[in-house]
Amino acid sequence: MDTPVPHPEDFAHIRIIIGMVLGLSLARLVNGLTRFVQHPGRNRIYAVHLGWVIFLLISIVHFWWYEFHLSRIREWTFPIYLFLVVYTMIFAALTALLFPDQMNDYKGFEDYFESRKRWFFGLLAILFVMDVGDTLIKGSDYFRALGVEYLVRQAAFVLLSVSAMFIANKRFQLALVVIAIAYQVSWILRSYDFLQ
């Protein structure tokens, strides 16, 4: 049986929907960050919240970059398409959680983030699990090329995200986001410098 040859328009079609959702996610983060410049006295910056904003900015740009590997898929199915749309929507939900439409019920971003952190970290854990599915979709060769570190990384991020849902210690929260940003940057530079 011949392996089907992917039609270039299949990938372009998927890329458009992913790009739209990720574009909205990036716009939400950028608009949220500009609020601090537009209205510096309205809401105080909370380092943990700002750290996760930076982490998501890096992660969304990274996600958009490595999704180019979807071009390797030989046969597109609706379940694969749906999985990718849901995966992308998790990014949009996380950005909406970081920058809500209004902050009237909260004293600031610290109060807001602490009251919504279980939702945020729960979705973050789901995102890391879905990343494994996304990697498997790209093929076993791609999955193996990432090495054992990839699975350890994903498991650690899931466990830390679930732990962060219940740990109120702000030093732990700050250390977690700083380590997450540093590791994410390191991982990107070591694993995805070039499209191969």
PDB file of C-alpha atoms in Angstrom:
ATOM      1  CA  MET A   1       0.000   0.000   0.000  1.00  0.00           C
ATOM      2  CA  ASP A   2       1.388   3.379  -1.005  1.00  0.00           C
ATOM      3  CA  THR A   3       1.923   6.020   1.629  1.00  0.00           C
ATOM      4  CA  PRO A   4      -0.286   8.996   0.793  1.00  0.00           C
ATOM      5  CA  VAL A   5       1.580  12.104  -0.281  1.00  0.00           C
ATOM      6  CA  PRO A   6       0.485  15.133   1.752  1.00  0.00           C
ATOM      7  CA  HIS A   7      -1.142  17.892  -0.191  1.00  0.00           C
ATOM      8  CA  PRO A   8       0.488  21.272   0.602  1.00  0.00           C
ATOM      9  CA  GLU A   9      -2.923  22.855   1.150  1.00  0.00           C
ATOM     10  CA  ASP A  10      -3.710  20.401   3.985  1.00  0.00           C
ATOM     11  CA  PHE A  11      -0.874  21.752   6.113  1.00  0.00           C
ATOM     12  CA  ALA A  12      -1.590  25.350   5.077  1.00  0.00           C
ATOM     13  CA  HIS A  13      -5.211  24.954   6.193  1.00  0.00           C
ATOM     14  CA  ILE A  14      -4.169  23.638   9.626  1.00  0.00           C
ATOM     15  CA  ARG A  15      -1.453  26.274   9.931  1.00  0.00           C
ATOM     16  CA  ILE A  16      -3.992  29.062   9.386  1.00  0.00           C
ATOM     17  CA  ILE A  17      -6.247  28.049  12.292  1.00  0.00           C
ATOM     18  CA  ILE A  18      -3.273  27.459  14.585  1.00  0.00           C
ATOM     19  CA  GLY A  19      -1.839  30.824  13.560  1.00  0.00           C
ATOM     20  CA  MET A  20      -5.098  32.656  14.231  1.00  0.00           C
ATOM     21  CA  VAL A  21      -5.469  31.259  17.754  1.00  0.00           C
ATOM     22  CA  LEU A  22      -1.806  31.775  18.611  1.00  0.00           C
ATOM     23  CA  GLY A  23      -1.919  35.290  17.151  1.00  0.00           C
ATOM     24  CA  LEU A  24      -4.839  36.142  19.424  1.00  0.00           C
ATOM     25  CA  SER A  25      -2.942  34.648  22.367  1.00  0.00           C
ATOM     26  CA  LEU A  26       0.155  36.743  21.671  1.00  0.00           C
ATOM     27  CA  ALA A  27      -1.988  39.848  21.194  1.00  0.00           C
ATOM     28  CA  ARG A  28      -3.638  39.256  24.576  1.00  0.00           C
ATOM     29  CA  LEU A  29      -0.260  39.037  26.297  1.00  0.00           C
ATOM     30  CA  VAL A  30       1.133  42.108  24.540  1.00  0.00           C
ATOM     31  CA  ASN A  31      -2.044  44.109  25.279  1.00  0.00           C
ATOM     32  CA  GLY A  32      -1.883  42.993  28.895  1.00  0.00           C
ATOM     33  CA  LEU A  33       1.737  44.021  29.227  1.00  0.00           C
ATOM     34  CA  THR A  34       1.059  47.437  27.707  1.00  0.00           C
ATOM     35  CA  ARG A  35      -1.524  48.070  30.437  1.00  0.00           C
ATOM     36  CA  PHE A  36       1.403  48.447  32.844  1.00  0.00           C
ATOM     37  CA  VAL A  37       2.754  51.250  30.645  1.00  0.00           C
ATOM     38  CA  GLN A  38      -0.628  52.830  29.877  1.00  0.00           C
ATOM     39  CA  HIS A  39      -1.834  52.836  33.489  1.00  0.00           C
ATOM     40  CA  PRO A  40       1.212  52.348  35.725  1.00  0.00           C
ATOM     41  CA  GLY A  41      -0.604  53.163  38.943  1.00  0.00           C
ATOM     42  CA  ARG A  42      -3.760  51.157  38.343  1.00  0.00           C
ATOM     43  CA  ASN A  43      -2.488  47.613  38.982  1.00  0.00           C
ATOM     44  CA  ARG A  44       0.814  46.769  40.624  1.00  0.00           C
ATOM     45  CA  ILE A  45       3.059  44.279  38.890  1.00  0.00           C
ATOM     46  CA  TYR A  46       3.293  40.906  40.618  1.00  0.00           C
ATOM     47  CA  ALA A  47       6.586  39.149  39.798  1.00  0.00           C
ATOM     48  CA  VAL A  48       5.100  35.635  39.688  1.00  0.00           C
ATOM     49  CA  HIS A  49       2.317  36.734  37.356  1.00  0.00           C
ATOM     50  CA  LEU A  50       4.751  38.640  35.139  1.00  0.00           C
ATOM     51  CA  GLY A  51       7.054  35.624  35.077  1.00  0.00           C
ATOM     52  CA  TRP A  52       4.301  33.386  33.722  1.00  0.00           C
ATOM     53  CA  VAL A  53       3.451  36.046  31.135  1.00  0.00           C
ATOM     54  CA  ILE A  54       7.082  35.917  29.952  1.00  0.00           C
ATOM     55  CA  PHE A  55       7.057  32.110  30.040  1.00  0.00           C
ATOM     56  CA  LEU A  56       3.943  31.993  27.861  1.00  0.00           C
ATOM     57  CA  LEU A  57       5.308  34.568  25.416  1.00  0.00           C
ATOM     58  CA  ILE A  58       8.402  32.394  24.956  1.00  0.00           C
ATOM     59  CA  SER A  59       6.352  29.189  24.825  1.00  0.00           C
ATOM     60  CA  ILE A  60       3.881  30.452  22.227  1.00  0.00           C
ATOM     61  CA  VAL A  61       6.652  31.688  19.941  1.00  0.00           C
ATOM     62  CA  HIS A  62       8.411  28.341  20.455  1.00  0.00           C
ATOM     63  CA  PHE A  63       5.212  26.396  19.772  1.00  0.00           C
ATOM     64  CA  TRP A  64       4.610  28.309  16.557  1.00  0.00           C
ATOM     65  CA  TRP A  65       8.184  27.537  15.456  1.00  0.00           C
ATOM     66  CA  TYR A  66       8.184  23.802  16.109  1.00  0.00           C
ATOM     67  CA  GLU A  67       4.700  23.257  14.683  1.00  0.00           C
ATOM     68  CA  PHE A  68       6.398  23.562  11.300  1.00  0.00           C
ATOM     69  CA  HIS A  69       7.268  19.885  11.865  1.00  0.00           C
ATOM     70  CA  LEU A  70       3.596  19.116  11.249  1.00  0.00           C
ATOM     71  CA  SER A  71       4.492  19.363   7.569  1.00  0.00           C
ATOM     72  CA  ARG A  72       5.873  15.811   7.966  1.00  0.00           C
ATOM     73  CA  ILE A  73       2.399  14.382   8.540  1.00  0.00           C
ATOM     74  CA  ARG A  74       1.462  12.190   5.596  1.00  0.00           C
ATOM     75  CA  GLU A  75      -2.246  11.847   6.220  1.00  0.00           C
ATOM     76  CA  TRP A  76      -4.436  14.370   8.002  1.00  0.00           C
ATOM     77  CA  THR A  77      -7.495  13.198   9.924  1.00  0.00           C
ATOM     78  CA  PHE A  78     -10.166  15.108  11.784  1.00  0.00           C
ATOM     79  CA  PRO A  79      -9.017  13.743  15.207  1.00  0.00           C
ATOM     80  CA  ILE A  80      -5.486  15.073  14.574  1.00  0.00           C
ATOM     81  CA  TYR A  81      -6.912  18.418  13.463  1.00  0.00           C
ATOM     82  CA  LEU A  82      -9.222  18.602  16.499  1.00  0.00           C
ATOM     83  CA  PHE A  83      -6.396  17.680  18.870  1.00  0.00           C
ATOM     84  CA  LEU A  84      -4.224  20.481  17.479  1.00  0.00           C
ATOM     85  CA  VAL A  85      -7.037  23.030  17.687  1.00  0.00           C
ATOM     86  CA  VAL A  86      -7.756  22.102  21.331  1.00  0.00           C
ATOM     87  CA  TYR A  87      -4.037  22.150  22.140  1.00  0.00           C
ATOM     88  CA  THR A  88      -3.752  25.637  20.660  1.00  0.00           C
ATOM     89  CA  MET A  89      -6.860  26.784  22.543  1.00  0.00           C
ATOM     90  CA  ILE A  90      -5.179  25.867  25.846  1.00  0.00           C
ATOM     91  CA  PHE A  91      -2.627  28.592  25.093  1.00  0.00           C
ATOM     92  CA  ALA A  92      -5.480  31.046  24.477  1.00  0.00           C
ATOM     93  CA  ALA A  93      -7.163  30.061  27.752  1.00  0.00           C
ATOM     94  CA  LEU A  94      -3.923  30.494  29.692  1.00  0.00           C
ATOM     95  CA  THR A  95      -3.387  33.981  28.269  1.00  0.00           C
ATOM     96  CA  ALA A  96      -6.969  34.932  29.094  1.00  0.00           C
ATOM     97  CA  LEU A  97      -6.405  33.733  32.653  1.00  0.00           C
ATOM     98  CA  LEU A  98      -3.290  35.882  32.958  1.00  0.00           C
ATOM     99  CA  PHE A  99      -5.018  38.999  31.662  1.00  0.00           C
ATOM    100  CA  PRO A 100      -8.755  38.983  32.428  1.00  0.00           C
ATOM    101  CA  ASP A 101     -11.156  41.404  30.777  1.00  0.00           C
ATOM    102  CA  GLN A 102     -11.547  43.338  34.015  1.00  0.00           C
ATOM    103  CA  MET A 103      -9.890  43.484  37.422  1.00  0.00           C
ATOM    104  CA  ASN A 104     -12.606  45.317  39.385  1.00  0.00           C
ATOM    105  CA  ASP A 105     -13.109  42.497  41.896  1.00  0.00           C
ATOM    106  CA  TYR A 106      -9.406  42.235  42.782  1.00  0.00           C
ATOM    107  CA  LYS A 107      -6.853  44.391  44.563  1.00  0.00           C
ATOM    108  CA  GLY A 108      -4.285  43.788  41.835  1.00  0.00           C
ATOM    109  CA  PHE A 109      -2.547  41.067  39.868  1.00  0.00           C
ATOM    110  CA  GLU A 110      -1.212  39.362  42.970  1.00  0.00           C
ATOM    111  CA  ASP A 111      -4.689  39.003  44.429  1.00  0.00           C
ATOM    112  CA  TYR A 112      -6.089  37.960  41.051  1.00  0.00           C
ATOM    113  CA  PHE A 113      -3.363  35.420  40.206  1.00  0.00           C
ATOM    114  CA  GLU A 114      -3.432  33.827  43.649  1.00  0.00           C
ATOM    115  CA  SER A 115      -7.212  33.419  43.417  1.00  0.00           C
ATOM    116  CA  ARG A 116      -7.000  31.798  39.958  1.00  0.00           C
ATOM    117  CA  LYS A 117      -3.736  29.884  40.215  1.00  0.00           C
ATOM    118  CA  ARG A 118      -5.404  26.451  40.412  1.00  0.00           C
ATOM    119  CA  TRP A 119      -7.065  27.077  37.067  1.00  0.00           C
ATOM    120  CA  PHE A 120      -3.831  28.414  35.592  1.00  0.00           C
ATOM    121  CA  PHE A 121      -1.581  25.600  36.799  1.00  0.00           C
ATOM    122  CA  GLY A 122      -4.198  22.957  35.993  1.00  0.00           C
ATOM    123  CA  LEU A 123      -4.331  24.135  32.383  1.00  0.00           C
ATOM    124  CA  LEU A 124      -0.544  24.405  32.302  1.00  0.00           C
ATOM    125  CA  ALA A 125      -0.259  20.757  33.367  1.00  0.00           C
ATOM    126  CA  ILE A 126      -2.718  19.777  30.618  1.00  0.00           C
ATOM    127  CA  LEU A 127      -0.650  21.784  28.114  1.00  0.00           C
ATOM    128  CA  PHE A 128       2.495  19.798  28.952  1.00  0.00           C
ATOM    129  CA  VAL A 129       0.619  16.495  28.621  1.00  0.00           C
ATOM    130  CA  MET A 130      -0.841  17.566  25.268  1.00  0.00           C
ATOM    131  CA  ASP A 131       2.644  18.482  24.085  1.00  0.00           C
ATOM    132  CA  VAL A 132       3.567  14.793  24.287  1.00  0.00           C
ATOM    133  CA  GLY A 133       0.584  13.960  22.068  1.00  0.00           C
ATOM    134  CA  ASP A 134       1.608  16.687  19.640  1.00  0.00           C
ATOM    135  CA  THR A 135       5.138  15.289  19.522  1.00  0.00           C
ATOM    136  CA  LEU A 136       3.840  11.772  18.836  1.00  0.00           C
ATOM    137  CA  ILE A 137       1.684  13.094  15.985  1.00  0.00           C
ATOM    138  CA  LYS A 138       4.872  14.287  14.276  1.00  0.00           C
ATOM    139  CA  GLY A 139       6.176  10.729  14.129  1.00  0.00           C
ATOM    140  CA  SER A 140       8.291   8.278  16.084  1.00  0.00           C
ATOM    141  CA  ASP A 141      11.560   9.517  14.540  1.00  0.00           C
ATOM    142  CA  TYR A 142      10.816  13.058  15.691  1.00  0.00           C
ATOM    143  CA  PHE A 143       9.796  11.806  19.133  1.00  0.00           C
ATOM    144  CA  ARG A 144      12.996   9.731  19.529  1.00  0.00           C
ATOM    145  CA  ALA A 145      15.148  12.624  18.297  1.00  0.00           C
ATOM    146  CA  LEU A 146      14.130  14.668  21.362  1.00  0.00           C
ATOM    147  CA  GLY A 147      15.660  12.039  23.644  1.00  0.00           C
ATOM    148  CA  VAL A 148      14.901  10.976  27.188  1.00  0.00           C
ATOM    149  CA  GLU A 149      15.267  14.534  28.457  1.00  0.00           C
ATOM    150  CA  TYR A 150      12.039  15.447  26.671  1.00  0.00           C
ATOM    151  CA  LEU A 151       9.919  12.937  28.629  1.00  0.00           C
ATOM    152  CA  VAL A 152      11.653  13.821  31.913  1.00  0.00           C
ATOM    153  CA  ARG A 153      11.065  17.505  31.141  1.00  0.00           C
ATOM    154  CA  GLN A 154       7.367  17.000  30.431  1.00  0.00           C
ATOM    155  CA  ALA A 155       6.825  14.836  33.519  1.00  0.00           C
ATOM    156  CA  ALA A 156       8.657  17.357  35.721  1.00  0.00           C
ATOM    157  CA  PHE A 157       6.636  20.285  34.349  1.00  0.00           C
ATOM    158  CA  VAL A 158       3.368  18.388  34.919  1.00  0.00           C
ATOM    159  CA  LEU A 159       4.308  17.458  38.503  1.00  0.00           C
ATOM    160  CA  LEU A 160       5.503  20.978  39.317  1.00  0.00           C
ATOM    161  CA  SER A 161       2.372  22.527  37.796  1.00  0.00           C
ATOM    162  CA  VAL A 162       0.105  20.257  39.838  1.00  0.00           C
ATOM    163  CA  SER A 163       2.170  20.994  42.975  1.00  0.00           C
ATOM    164  CA  ALA A 164       1.936  24.745  42.323  1.00  0.00           C
ATOM    165  CA  MET A 165      -1.859  24.476  42.393  1.00  0.00           C
ATOM    166  CA  PHE A 166      -1.664  23.725  46.119  1.00  0.00           C
ATOM    167  CA  ILE A 167       1.528  25.401  47.343  1.00  0.00           C
ATOM    168  CA  ALA A 168       0.852  28.922  48.585  1.00  0.00           C
ATOM    169  CA  ASN A 169       4.487  29.790  49.340  1.00  0.00           C
ATOM    170  CA  LYS A 170       5.348  32.791  47.152  1.00  0.00           C
ATOM    171  CA  ARG A 171       9.070  32.028  47.168  1.00  0.00           C
ATOM    172  CA  PHE A 172       8.316  28.601  45.719  1.00  0.00           C
ATOM    173  CA  GLN A 173       6.062  30.220  43.112  1.00  0.00           C
ATOM    174  CA  LEU A 174       8.746  32.737  42.127  1.00  0.00           C
ATOM    175  CA  ALA A 175      11.516  30.110  42.040  1.00  0.00           C
ATOM    176  CA  LEU A 176       9.329  27.866  39.890  1.00  0.00           C
ATOM    177  CA  VAL A 177       8.650  30.507  37.253  1.00  0.00           C
ATOM    178  CA  VAL A 178      12.299  31.630  37.125  1.00  0.00           C
ATOM    179  CA  ILE A 179      13.474  28.027  36.687  1.00  0.00           C
ATOM    180  CA  ALA A 180      10.737  27.382  34.106  1.00  0.00           C
ATOM    181  CA  ILE A 181      11.785  30.399  32.016  1.00  0.00           C
ATOM    182  CA  ALA A 182      15.506  29.555  32.232  1.00  0.00           C
ATOM    183  CA  TYR A 183      14.914  25.921  31.323  1.00  0.00           C
ATOM    184  CA  GLN A 184      12.511  26.776  28.483  1.00  0.00           C
ATOM    185  CA  VAL A 185      15.056  29.132  26.908  1.00  0.00           C
ATOM    186  CA  SER A 186      17.802  26.530  27.336  1.00  0.00           C
ATOM    187  CA  TRP A 187      15.604  23.790  25.821  1.00  0.00           C
ATOM    188  CA  ILE A 188      14.682  25.922  22.817  1.00  0.00           C
ATOM    189  CA  LEU A 189      18.275  26.907  22.080  1.00  0.00           C
ATOM    190  CA  ARG A 190      19.512  23.333  22.431  1.00  0.00           C
ATOM    191  CA  SER A 191      16.686  21.570  20.596  1.00  0.00           C
ATOM    192  CA  TYR A 192      15.111  23.886  18.062  1.00  0.00           C
ATOM    193  CA  ASP A 193      17.756  26.258  16.788  1.00  0.00           C
ATOM    194  CA  PHE A 194      17.158  25.169  13.182  1.00  0.00           C
ATOM    195  CA  LEU A 195      14.223  23.612  11.354  1.00  0.00           C
ATOM    196  CA  GLN A 196      15.397  20.159  10.308  1.00  0.00           C
TER     197      GLN A 196
END
